[in-house]
Amino acid sequence: MATDDTGGIYFDDDFRIRIFDVERLEASKGLQENSFKFLDKVGQLQDTVKQYMALIDQQAEKIEAEKLKAIGLRNRAAAMEEESRRKRADMRLSLSEKQEELERLQVEEMSLMKLKQEQELMMAKLSDSGVGGE
């Protein structure tokens, strides 16, 4: 390789004029190729990251949907439990009312039975006095 004394102009092996010396030119070309490879790899990395982010977003949506479903089921279970509690309270109240009514009817029946016995006794006395009085 021959160089000119001007300091900024170089000649390659084919005697072409160059601004850089051949070694710097080769180093620049190598750097350029490596830069392009690096940019390609960065682009691939970006694509991979986008794919992973899309998968993560999908999973996040599925998780959120399952979370909402679980909350809905929990609310439904709580509502069913409250409904069951309310029905038990209503049934207890109804049972209590029925028992009170049964007791009242039993007292009324006893009273009517006593009245019937008294009336039968009175009828027997009247029929005895009517038979004996003739």
CSV table of C-alpha atoms in Angstrom, one decimal:
chain,number,residue,atom,x,y,z
A,1,MET,CA,0.0,0.0,0.0
A,2,ALA,CA,1.4,3.4,-1.0
A,3,THR,CA,0.6,6.6,0.8
A,4,ASP,CA,0.9,10.1,-0.4
A,5,ASP,CA,2.7,12.7,1.7
A,6,THR,CA,-0.4,14.9,1.9
A,7,GLY,CA,-1.6,12.8,4.9
A,8,GLY,CA,-5.3,12.6,3.9
A,9,ILE,CA,-5.2,10.6,0.7
A,10,TYR,CA,-4.4,6.9,0.4
A,11,PHE,CA,-4.1,4.4,-2.4
A,12,ASP,CA,-5.3,0.9,-2.0
A,13,ASP,CA,-3.7,-2.2,-3.6
A,14,ASP,CA,-5.6,-1.5,-6.8
A,15,PHE,CA,-4.3,2.0,-6.8
A,16,ARG,CA,-7.6,3.6,-6.1
A,17,ILE,CA,-7.7,6.8,-4.2
A,18,ARG,CA,-9.0,6.5,-0.6
A,19,ILE,CA,-9.6,9.1,2.1
A,20,PHE,CA,-9.0,6.5,4.9
A,21,ASP,CA,-6.2,4.1,4.9
A,22,VAL,CA,-7.1,0.5,4.0
A,23,GLU,CA,-7.0,-0.8,7.6
A,24,ARG,CA,-9.3,1.9,8.8
A,25,LEU,CA,-11.6,1.2,5.9
A,26,GLU,CA,-11.7,-2.5,6.7
A,27,ALA,CA,-12.3,-1.7,10.3
A,28,SER,CA,-15.1,0.7,9.4
A,29,LYS,CA,-16.7,-1.9,7.1
A,30,GLY,CA,-16.4,-4.6,9.9
A,31,LEU,CA,-18.0,-2.1,12.3
A,32,GLN,CA,-20.7,-1.4,9.9
A,33,GLU,CA,-21.5,-5.1,9.4
A,34,ASN,CA,-21.4,-5.7,13.1
A,35,SER,CA,-23.7,-2.7,13.6
A,36,PHE,CA,-26.2,-4.1,11.1
A,37,LYS,CA,-26.1,-7.6,12.7
A,38,PHE,CA,-26.6,-5.9,16.1
A,39,LEU,CA,-29.6,-3.9,14.8
A,40,ASP,CA,-31.0,-7.1,13.3
A,41,LYS,CA,-30.6,-8.9,16.7
A,42,VAL,CA,-32.2,-5.9,18.5
A,43,GLY,CA,-35.1,-6.1,16.1
A,44,GLN,CA,-35.5,-9.8,16.7
A,45,LEU,CA,-35.3,-9.1,20.5
A,46,GLN,CA,-38.0,-6.5,20.1
A,47,ASP,CA,-40.2,-8.9,18.2
A,48,THR,CA,-39.6,-11.6,20.9
A,49,VAL,CA,-40.5,-9.1,23.6
A,50,LYS,CA,-43.6,-8.1,21.7
A,51,GLN,CA,-44.7,-11.7,21.5
A,52,TYR,CA,-44.0,-12.3,25.2
A,53,MET,CA,-45.9,-9.1,26.1
A,54,ALA,CA,-48.8,-10.2,24.0
A,55,LEU,CA,-48.8,-13.6,25.8
A,56,ILE,CA,-48.5,-11.9,29.1
A,57,ASP,CA,-51.4,-9.6,28.2
A,58,GLN,CA,-53.5,-12.6,27.2
A,59,GLN,CA,-52.7,-14.4,30.5
A,60,ALA,CA,-53.5,-11.2,32.4
A,61,GLU,CA,-56.9,-11.0,30.7
A,62,LYS,CA,-57.6,-14.7,31.5
A,63,ILE,CA,-56.5,-14.2,35.1
A,64,GLU,CA,-58.8,-11.1,35.3
A,65,ALA,CA,-61.7,-13.0,33.9
A,66,GLU,CA,-61.2,-15.9,36.3
A,67,LYS,CA,-60.8,-13.4,39.1
A,68,LEU,CA,-64.1,-11.8,38.2
A,69,LYS,CA,-65.7,-15.2,37.9
A,70,ALA,CA,-64.4,-16.2,41.4
A,71,ILE,CA,-65.8,-12.9,42.8
A,72,GLY,CA,-69.1,-13.6,41.2
A,73,LEU,CA,-69.2,-17.1,42.6
A,74,ARG,CA,-68.2,-15.9,46.0
A,75,ASN,CA,-71.0,-13.2,45.9
A,76,ARG,CA,-73.5,-15.8,44.7
A,77,ALA,CA,-72.5,-18.2,47.6
A,78,ALA,CA,-72.8,-15.3,50.1
A,79,ALA,CA,-76.3,-14.5,48.7
A,80,MET,CA,-77.3,-18.1,48.8
A,81,GLU,CA,-76.1,-18.4,52.4
A,82,GLU,CA,-78.0,-15.2,53.3
A,83,GLU,CA,-81.1,-16.5,51.5
A,84,SER,CA,-80.8,-19.8,53.4
A,85,ARG,CA,-80.5,-17.9,56.7
A,86,ARG,CA,-83.5,-15.8,55.9
A,87,LYS,CA,-85.6,-18.9,55.0
A,88,ARG,CA,-84.6,-20.6,58.2
A,89,ALA,CA,-85.6,-17.5,60.2
A,90,ASP,CA,-88.9,-17.4,58.2
A,91,MET,CA,-89.5,-21.2,58.9
A,92,ARG,CA,-88.7,-20.7,62.6
A,93,LEU,CA,-91.2,-17.8,62.8
A,94,SER,CA,-93.8,-19.9,60.9
A,95,LEU,CA,-93.2,-22.9,63.2
A,96,SER,CA,-93.5,-20.6,66.2
A,97,GLU,CA,-96.8,-19.2,64.9
A,98,LYS,CA,-98.1,-22.7,64.1
A,99,GLN,CA,-97.2,-23.9,67.6
A,100,GLU,CA,-99.0,-21.0,69.1
A,101,GLU,CA,-102.0,-21.7,67.0
A,102,LEU,CA,-101.9,-25.3,67.9
A,103,GLU,CA,-101.7,-24.5,71.6
A,104,ARG,CA,-104.6,-22.0,71.2
A,105,LEU,CA,-106.7,-24.7,69.3
A,106,GLN,CA,-105.8,-27.3,71.9
A,107,VAL,CA,-107.0,-24.9,74.7
A,108,GLU,CA,-110.1,-24.2,72.6
A,109,GLU,CA,-110.7,-27.9,72.1
A,110,MET,CA,-110.3,-28.6,75.8
A,111,SER,CA,-112.8,-25.8,76.6
A,112,LEU,CA,-115.2,-27.1,74.0
A,113,MET,CA,-114.8,-30.7,75.3
A,114,LYS,CA,-115.5,-29.4,78.8
A,115,LEU,CA,-118.5,-27.5,77.6
A,116,LYS,CA,-119.8,-30.6,75.8
A,117,GLN,CA,-119.4,-32.7,78.9
A,118,GLU,CA,-121.2,-30.1,80.9
A,119,GLN,CA,-124.0,-29.9,78.3
A,120,GLU,CA,-124.2,-33.7,78.2
A,121,LEU,CA,-124.4,-33.8,82.0
A,122,MET,CA,-127.1,-31.1,82.0
A,123,MET,CA,-129.0,-33.0,79.3
A,124,ALA,CA,-128.7,-36.2,81.3
A,125,LYS,CA,-130.0,-34.4,84.4
A,126,LEU,CA,-132.8,-32.9,82.5
A,127,SER,CA,-133.7,-36.2,80.9
A,128,ASP,CA,-133.5,-37.9,84.4
A,129,SER,CA,-135.7,-35.2,85.9
A,130,GLY,CA,-138.1,-35.4,82.9
A,131,VAL,CA,-138.3,-39.2,83.2
A,132,GLY,CA,-138.6,-39.2,87.0
A,133,GLY,CA,-141.1,-36.3,86.9
A,134,GLU,CA,-143.6,-38.1,84.8
